[in-house]
């Protein structure tokens, strides 16, 4: 059967196409190939990094692993004589995919422990699996409050619980900004959840929520909502947006002159190193809350920021800090038990006992919920050393998970 | 036709052997194979309208996703068992396909493509906004899969796998007989020369609708199985992106055969999983391979395999078999309509114009 | 009252943005009969290129003037090497081909620029807003409206009043005859494809300060662009403009007054137009 002559005229035949693609393919695939595991006297320490490395959360997943790798590199990639091997798997922000990859990490790759999971829906699905499999997980991502109450002995969270973070902000806004507020967030679980956390703190102090607005996730144009806000003219506003929505919202809020007339506050996730470069001056002066700021003045943070800048030529985001702290926790816990991961209960005890100076400040685990105990910072976007970032204007110490799951 | 049948049976047996051996590879491998089989159903169902009836649809995800939503939704909101939910899901998809099909077949070509995409996006927008029922982008959690002869499909990967295999083989065998039946040859006739079919007296619109509906029903089977496999659904499943993925599977495998898209589904998912373990740019490579297939390998990878190895199985008349495989991939090559019109017995041949949509 | 005025301007601006995004797509289909699913990719490439140019030069106008070049170049290559051999094949194959390029271009952008969100800063002269009758009108958005109108006028002049435009229209009406009288149809088609891509890229550049520049924007604008071109009529510039404003209005007012139904209404509009008037509001019925 004769094939298309016209392609011969153009010079691109099937054969040349295959050759070109094949060469390029071989170079690309094996150029950036899988990490090499050196032969060691002890079995390598396999750490699974289950994150989203594609789609909207790609930057988060990559930052997370970068932070972890940075710490491990600084200790020579070895703990108690065991070489560290990080195995990345992409959950594609899809719970079922995440579950499959988790199973692969635990059952097929035989990871000693699994870290990561930025997406809350994947995290919830993972918890179900962990219940059955009793695998060891150190969550270095998802901040939803439910994860503090899983009751699983081998589930730790070193990242954050957004509940006390946002509710502290609610209280602070009531005390320092205004007694009434208009709030908005993207219409998804993360957005609605964050606003509810803020409301608990704000209304708990006696504050009044004037209106709640939920633009759709991925919204392009916030101008209809801004017209609404200007009409209502609240004394202040609080918002939660992530990713591209955060960039657009903050930029457009300034573009429409709202920033000068109506005080704006928000969640720190909306104004962190992953979005600030794109937000630029539009973000200046916005007060927000987070458990970390890259301008924190402590030794651990200086080492972390300098190291990250050296390795990646940019400032670390909070997601990188998650990974860095997780790695530090793993280091501390495993050193205490001489790298022996076969006894989960011993590992658990060692982890519960971990106390360290993290980039975010002092860190230890809540003995009941196995979540973090750390500082929460009220920050303000400002220009520091020719760079737009957050400076800390108020510190709240020893913040941790609430006693029980809030209603 | 007989010699093709005899060629198929060793192939079919080989497939069955592979399917039986899969559980030995462990739960993770089984999960991948299960996912491949589900998407194979989806892709094969799409090919019924794309490859065999000549209608290019970019909205097929609608019928897959609606079934998934029905199963999960009924289970989560009303506590209805997954089995009943699955039946409801397939019925819903079939009805939806008939309804949407009625409108879509009124146009042809590019407008048909856009219309199918538009209807599918309409459903997507509904799922996105109707949070109380669908959970929006967050989706519905808490679905409890049913039991299969005493094994719970939620906890037992093999139970899930067996159900999916049964579904897959049923759809495969059904389609295989369908395209060789009188009804199937009508579809092929419509694909090859709609005007001529109409001139002969066939109610072409009615048959297009039948093809569209059957395809929707089969996609619904895939969607229901996906619900039982996943125990989760979110609005992503109705996005045209999924329809695009199915199209890729059809083209990679080849639209000229029933099994081709199934092979394409395996190829696509394996490539995705394999490449992404080493390299985060798997989309680039899938795109390259896809473009290659569209330009040079229109019969798809499976079509290529069949062309070279299919002859091994047919012991009778080699030239006849070559003509048969030509006719299956005929629509892709514009300049050869004259060379094998003599082999078109059941299928209405004639000058195939460029406008195959 | 000023709420209404604000929303009116918002819809005008968004409509112009949609027009810019769709003009290229409509042109390519109307004049070449090719549905370019990779249209969004040119939009994205333009935006990223402009981001880099703006960063190097510190000047938005330089980025606007030159940022569309790589996209146009990619289009020329794409048309020459991949699409041209397929002109004699069915539209199905052409559509599929462009679909494959979405993946290829997407990962190339990811490779060159990484996964982070970027932003093209608007020029300093256009920062801030003016207040008219109590309504806040950001200067950059006003510029967008003016720019969109300028582009529309230039395109119209090109197609209706220039010799090249006449050749293009001739080539589309009847390629064989056009070739017969000496018009180099393949070359012309290549130019049109590049022009369509350049338009998309320019759209991406001017939209950048408003929408941001990030991976995934190619897929995100594809559907709105398709809706506008379908409703307006493939190949009709006037249609792209009118439909862009229409869809912009529905989207804006929908979000303000019927937030739960806005998206649904837009798709419904697309369905209704396709069924009742497949050639769109201003399109021409093709033989």
Coordinates of C-alpha atoms in Angstrom, one line a residue, chain A:
Chain A
X1 CA 0.0 0.0 0.0
X2 CA 1.6 3.2 -1.1
X3 CA 1.8 5.9 1.5
X4 CA 1.6 9.7 1.2
X5 CA 3.9 11.0 -1.5
X6 CA 3.4 14.6 -0.4
X7 CA 5.3 14.0 2.7
X8 CA 8.3 12.9 0.7
X9 CA 8.3 16.3 -1.1
X10 CA 8.4 18.1 2.2
X11 CA 11.3 15.9 3.3
X12 CA 9.6 14.5 6.3
X13 CA 9.2 10.8 5.8
X14 CA 8.0 8.4 8.4
X15 CA 11.5 7.1 8.8
X16 CA 13.1 10.4 9.4
X17 CA 10.3 11.3 11.9
X18 CA 10.9 8.1 13.9
X19 CA 14.7 8.7 13.9
X20 CA 14.4 12.2 15.1
X21 CA 11.8 11.4 17.7
X22 CA 13.7 8.4 18.9
X23 CA 17.0 10.1 19.3
X24 CA 15.4 13.1 21.1
X25 CA 13.4 10.6 23.2
X26 CA 16.3 8.6 24.3
X27 CA 18.3 11.7 25.2
X28 CA 15.5 13.2 27.2
X29 CA 14.2 10.2 29.0
X30 CA 17.6 8.8 30.1
X31 CA 19.2 12.2 30.4
X32 CA 16.8 13.0 33.3
X33 CA 16.7 9.5 34.5
X34 CA 15.8 7.9 37.7
X35 CA 18.0 8.4 40.8
X36 CA 20.8 5.9 41.2
X37 CA 20.9 3.9 44.4
X38 CA 24.4 3.2 45.6
X39 CA 25.2 -0.1 47.2
X40 CA 25.3 0.3 50.9
X41 CA 25.9 -1.9 53.9
X42 CA 22.4 -1.2 55.1
X43 CA 19.3 -1.1 53.1
X44 CA 18.5 2.3 51.6
X45 CA 15.9 4.4 53.4
X46 CA 13.0 4.7 51.0
X47 CA 10.8 7.7 51.4
X48 CA 7.8 8.1 49.3
X49 CA 6.9 11.6 48.1
X50 CA 3.3 11.5 47.0
X51 CA 2.3 14.9 45.6
X52 CA 0.7 16.5 42.6
X53 CA 3.5 17.2 40.1
X54 CA 1.2 18.1 37.3
X55 CA -1.6 20.5 36.6
X56 CA -2.5 23.3 39.0
X57 CA -0.5 22.0 42.0
X58 CA 2.7 21.3 40.1
X59 CA 4.6 24.1 41.8
X60 CA 3.5 22.9 45.2
X61 CA 4.6 19.3 44.7
X62 CA 7.9 20.3 43.2
X63 CA 8.6 22.8 46.0
X64 CA 7.8 20.1 48.6
X65 CA 10.3 17.6 47.2
X66 CA 12.9 20.3 46.7
X67 CA 12.6 21.3 50.3
X68 CA 13.0 17.8 51.4
X69 CA 15.9 17.1 49.1
X70 CA 17.6 20.3 50.3
X71 CA 17.6 19.1 53.9
X72 CA 18.7 15.6 53.1
X73 CA 21.5 16.9 50.9
X74 CA 22.7 19.0 53.8
X75 CA 23.2 15.9 56.0
X76 CA 24.9 13.9 53.3
X77 CA 21.8 12.0 52.2
X78 CA 22.4 9.4 54.8
X79 CA 20.7 8.7 58.2
X80 CA 22.3 6.2 60.5
X81 CA 24.3 4.7 57.7
X82 CA 21.3 4.3 55.4
X83 CA 21.3 6.0 52.1
X84 CA 18.2 8.1 51.5
X85 CA 16.1 7.4 48.4
X86 CA 13.2 9.7 47.5
X87 CA 10.5 8.1 45.3
X88 CA 8.2 10.6 43.7
X89 CA 4.7 9.7 42.6
X90 CA 2.1 12.0 41.1
X91 CA -1.4 11.8 42.5
X92 CA -2.8 14.2 39.8
X93 CA -5.0 15.8 42.4
X94 CA -7.2 12.7 42.0
X95 CA -8.1 10.6 45.0
X96 CA -8.2 7.3 43.2
X97 CA -4.9 7.9 41.3
X98 CA -3.4 9.0 44.6
X99 CA -4.6 5.9 46.3
X100 CA -3.1 3.7 43.6
X101 CA 0.2 5.5 43.8
X102 CA 0.1 5.2 47.6
X103 CA -0.4 1.5 47.4
X104 CA 2.5 1.3 44.9
X105 CA 4.8 3.2 47.3
X106 CA 3.8 1.1 50.3
X107 CA 3.4 -2.4 48.8
X108 CA 5.4 -2.4 45.6
X109 CA 8.2 0.0 46.4
X110 CA 8.2 -0.9 50.0
X111 CA 8.8 2.6 51.3
X112 CA 9.8 3.0 54.9
X113 CA 7.5 6.0 55.2
X114 CA 5.5 8.2 52.9
X115 CA 5.4 12.0 52.9
X116 CA 3.6 14.6 50.9
X117 CA 0.0 15.0 49.8
X118 CA -0.9 18.6 49.1
X119 CA -4.4 17.9 47.9
X120 CA -6.9 17.5 50.7
X121 CA -9.2 15.2 48.7
X122 CA -6.3 12.8 48.1
X123 CA -5.3 13.1 51.8
X124 CA -8.8 12.0 52.9
X125 CA -8.7 9.0 50.6
X126 CA -5.3 8.1 51.8
X127 CA -6.4 8.0 55.4
X128 CA -8.9 5.3 54.5
X129 CA -6.2 3.2 53.1
X130 CA -3.8 3.8 56.0
X131 CA -6.4 2.5 58.3
X132 CA -6.2 -0.9 56.8
X133 CA -2.6 -1.0 55.8
X134 CA -0.9 0.5 58.9
X135 CA 1.6 2.1 56.7
X136 CA 3.6 5.0 58.2
X137 CA 2.8 8.5 56.9
X138 CA 4.2 11.9 57.7
X139 CA 1.9 14.3 55.9
X140 CA 3.9 17.3 54.7
X141 CA 1.0 19.1 53.0
X142 CA -2.7 19.1 53.3
X143 CA -3.9 21.4 56.1
X144 CA -7.5 20.4 56.5
X145 CA -8.6 20.1 60.1
X146 CA -10.0 16.6 59.8
X147 CA -6.6 15.2 59.4
X148 CA -5.9 16.0 63.0
X149 CA -8.5 13.6 64.2
X150 CA -7.8 10.4 62.2
X151 CA -6.9 8.5 65.3
X152 CA -4.3 6.6 63.3
X153 CA -1.2 5.8 65.4
X154 CA 1.2 5.9 62.4
X155 CA -0.2 9.1 60.8
X156 CA 1.7 12.3 61.6
X157 CA 1.4 15.8 60.2
X158 CA 4.3 18.1 60.2
X159 CA 2.9 20.8 57.8
X160 CA 0.0 22.7 59.3
X161 CA -3.6 22.6 60.4
X162 CA -5.3 25.6 58.8
X163 CA -8.0 25.7 61.4
X164 CA -6.0 27.4 64.2
X165 CA -4.2 29.5 61.6
X166 CA -7.3 31.0 60.1
X167 CA -9.3 31.3 63.3
X168 CA -6.4 33.1 64.9
X169 CA -6.7 35.6 62.0
X170 CA -10.4 35.9 62.7
X171 CA -9.7 36.9 66.2
X172 CA -6.8 39.2 65.2
X173 CA -8.9 41.0 62.6
X174 CA -11.7 41.6 65.1
X175 CA -9.2 43.0 67.6
X176 CA -7.2 45.1 65.2
X177 CA -9.1 45.8 62.0
X178 CA -12.8 46.0 62.2
X179 CA -15.8 44.4 63.9
X180 CA -17.6 43.7 60.7
X181 CA -16.1 42.1 57.6
X182 CA -17.0 40.9 54.1
X183 CA -15.3 37.6 53.1
X184 CA -14.8 35.7 49.9
X185 CA -13.1 32.6 48.6
X186 CA -13.1 30.3 45.6
X187 CA -16.0 28.0 45.5
X188 CA -14.3 24.7 46.5
X189 CA -13.8 22.7 49.7
X190 CA -10.5 24.5 50.5
X191 CA -12.0 27.9 50.0
X192 CA -15.2 27.3 52.0
X193 CA -13.3 25.5 54.7
X194 CA -10.9 28.3 55.2
X195 CA -13.7 30.9 55.5
X196 CA -15.5 28.8 58.0
X197 CA -12.3 28.6 60.1
X198 CA -11.9 32.4 59.9
X199 CA -15.6 32.8 60.8
X200 CA -15.2 30.6 63.9
X201 CA -12.5 32.9 65.2
X202 CA -14.1 36.1 64.1
X203 CA -17.7 35.4 65.2
X204 CA -16.4 33.7 68.3
X205 CA -15.1 37.2 69.3
X206 CA -18.4 38.7 68.5
X207 CA -17.8 39.9 65.0
X208 CA -20.4 40.1 62.2
X209 CA -20.0 38.7 58.7
X210 CA -21.6 41.1 56.3
X211 CA -21.5 38.9 53.3
X212 CA -19.9 35.8 51.9
X213 CA -19.0 35.7 48.2
X214 CA -17.8 32.5 46.4
X215 CA -16.6 33.1 42.8
X216 CA -16.1 29.9 40.9
X217 CA -12.7 28.2 41.0
X218 CA -10.6 29.4 38.1
X219 CA -12.5 32.6 37.7
X220 CA -11.0 35.0 35.2
X221 CA -12.6 38.3 35.9
X222 CA -13.5 39.4 39.4
X223 CA -14.8 42.8 38.4
X224 CA -18.5 41.9 38.9
X225 CA -17.7 40.9 42.5
X226 CA -15.7 44.1 43.0
X227 CA -18.6 46.2 42.0
X228 CA -20.6 44.4 44.5
X229 CA -18.0 44.9 47.2
X230 CA -17.7 48.6 46.5
X231 CA -21.5 48.9 46.7
X232 CA -21.6 47.3 50.1
X233 CA -18.5 49.3 51.3
X234 CA -17.5 47.0 54.2
X235 CA -15.0 48.3 56.8
X236 CA -12.6 45.4 55.8
X237 CA -12.4 42.2 53.9
X238 CA -10.8 38.8 54.3
X239 CA -10.2 36.4 51.4
X240 CA -8.8 33.0 50.6
X241 CA -7.6 32.1 47.0
X242 CA -5.0 29.8 45.7
X243 CA -2.8 29.6 42.7
X244 CA -3.8 31.5 39.6
X245 CA -7.0 32.7 41.3
X246 CA -4.8 34.3 44.0
X247 CA -2.7 36.1 41.5
X248 CA -5.7 37.4 39.5
X249 CA -7.7 38.4 42.6
X250 CA -5.0 40.4 44.2
X251 CA -3.9 42.1 41.0
X252 CA -7.4 43.0 40.1
X253 CA -8.3 44.2 43.6
X254 CA -5.5 46.7 43.3
X255 CA -6.4 47.5 39.6
X256 CA -9.9 48.5 40.7
X257 CA -8.6 50.8 43.3
X258 CA -10.2 48.8 46.1
X259 CA -7.0 48.3 48.0
X260 CA -6.8 52.0 48.8
X261 CA -10.4 52.4 49.9
X262 CA -11.3 49.1 51.6
X263 CA -8.7 47.4 53.9
X264 CA -8.0 43.9 52.7
X265 CA -6.7 40.9 54.7
X266 CA -6.3 37.4 53.6
X267 CA -4.9 33.9 54.2
X268 CA -1.2 33.6 53.9
X269 CA -1.6 30.9 51.3
X270 CA -2.9 33.7 49.0
X271 CA 0.3 35.7 49.4
X272 CA 3.3 33.5 49.5
X273 CA 6.5 33.1 47.5
X274 CA 4.7 31.1 44.9
X275 CA 2.3 33.9 44.0
X276 CA 4.0 37.1 45.2
X277 CA 6.4 37.4 42.2
X278 CA 3.3 37.5 40.0
X279 CA 1.4 39.8 42.3
X280 CA 4.1 42.3 42.8
X281 CA 3.1 45.7 44.1
X282 CA -0.6 44.9 44.0
X283 CA 0.0 42.8 47.2
X284 CA 1.8 45.5 49.2
X285 CA 0.4 46.2 52.6
X286 CA -2.0 43.3 52.7
X287 CA -2.1 41.7 56.1
X288 CA -2.3 38.0 56.2
X289 CA -1.7 35.0 58.4
X290 CA 0.6 32.0 58.0
X291 CA 2.8 29.8 60.2
X292 CA 5.9 30.8 58.2
X293 CA 7.6 33.7 56.5
X294 CA 10.8 33.7 54.6
X295 CA 12.0 36.8 56.5
X296 CA 11.9 35.1 59.9
X297 CA 15.0 35.9 61.8
X298 CA 16.3 32.6 63.1
X299 CA 19.3 30.5 62.3
X300 CA 17.4 27.6 60.9
X301 CA 15.5 29.8 58.5
X302 CA 18.6 31.6 57.3
X303 CA 20.2 28.3 56.5
X304 CA 17.1 27.1 54.8
X305 CA 16.5 30.2 52.7
X306 CA 20.2 30.5 51.6
X307 CA 20.4 26.9 50.8
X308 CA 17.2 26.9 48.8
X309 CA 18.3 30.0 46.9
X310 CA 21.6 28.4 46.1
X311 CA 20.0 25.3 44.8
X312 CA 17.1 26.7 42.9
X313 CA 17.8 30.4 42.4
X314 CA 14.5 31.5 44.0
X315 CA 13.1 32.0 47.4
X316 CA 11.4 29.1 49.0
X317 CA 7.6 28.9 49.4
X318 CA 5.8 27.5 52.4
X319 CA 5.4 24.2 50.5
X320 CA 9.2 23.9 50.4
X321 CA 9.3 24.6 54.1
X322 CA 6.9 21.7 54.6
X323 CA 9.2 19.4 52.9
X324 CA 12.3 20.7 54.7
X325 CA 10.7 20.3 58.1
X326 CA 9.4 16.9 57.3
X327 CA 12.9 15.8 56.3
X328 CA 14.3 17.3 59.5
X329 CA 11.7 15.4 61.5
X330 CA 12.5 12.2 59.8
X331 CA 16.2 12.8 60.5
X332 CA 15.7 13.4 64.2
X333 CA 13.3 10.5 64.7
X334 CA 15.3 8.0 62.8
X335 CA 18.6 8.9 64.4
X336 CA 17.1 8.4 67.8
X337 CA 16.3 4.8 66.8
X338 CA 19.4 4.2 64.8
X339 CA 17.6 4.0 61.5
X340 CA 15.5 1.0 62.4
X341 CA 12.2 1.4 60.6
X342 CA 10.9 -2.1 61.1
X343 CA 9.4 -1.4 64.4
X344 CA 6.6 1.1 63.8
X345 CA 5.8 1.7 67.4
X346 CA 9.4 2.6 68.2
X347 CA 9.4 5.0 65.2
X348 CA 6.2 6.5 66.4
X349 CA 7.6 7.1 69.9
X350 CA 10.7 8.6 68.5
X351 CA 8.7 10.9 66.3
X352 CA 6.4 12.0 69.1
X353 CA 9.5 13.1 71.0
X354 CA 11.0 15.2 68.2
X355 CA 11.6 18.8 69.1
X356 CA 13.5 21.0 66.8
X357 CA 14.2 24.6 65.6
X358 CA 12.6 24.7 62.2
X359 CA 12.7 27.6 59.8
X360 CA 9.2 28.5 61.0
X361 CA 10.4 28.6 64.6
X362 CA 10.2 26.1 67.4
X363 CA 8.5 22.9 66.3
X364 CA 7.2 19.9 68.2
X365 CA 4.3 17.4 67.9
X366 CA 1.0 17.6 69.6
X367 CA 1.1 14.4 71.7
X368 CA -2.6 13.7 71.2
X369 CA -3.3 14.6 67.6
X370 CA 0.2 14.1 66.2
X371 CA 0.0 17.4 64.5
X372 CA 2.4 20.3 64.7
X373 CA 2.8 22.8 67.6
X374 CA 4.3 25.9 66.3
X375 CA 3.9 29.7 66.0
X376 CA 1.4 31.5 63.8
X377 CA 2.5 34.9 62.4
X378 CA 0.4 37.8 61.4
X379 CA 2.3 39.2 58.4
X380 CA 2.2 42.2 56.1
X381 CA 3.4 42.2 52.5
X382 CA 6.2 44.7 52.3
X383 CA 9.3 45.4 50.4
X384 CA 12.4 44.0 52.2
X385 CA 15.8 44.3 50.6
X386 CA 14.3 45.1 47.2
X387 CA 12.1 42.2 47.3
X388 CA 8.4 42.0 47.8
X389 CA 7.8 39.5 50.6
X390 CA 6.1 39.2 54.0
X391 CA 7.3 40.8 57.2
X392 CA 6.0 39.6 60.6
X393 CA 4.0 42.1 62.6
X394 CA 2.7 39.9 65.3
X395 CA 3.5 36.4 66.6
X396 CA 1.2 34.0 68.3
X397 CA 3.1 31.2 70.1
X398 CA 2.3 27.6 70.6
X399 CA -0.6 27.2 68.3
X400 CA -1.8 23.7 67.7
X401 CA -4.8 21.5 66.8
X402 CA -8.1 22.2 68.7
X403 CA -9.2 19.7 71.3
X404 CA -11.8 18.2 69.1
X405 CA -13.1 18.4 65.6
X406 CA -15.0 21.7 65.3
X407 CA -18.6 21.4 64.2

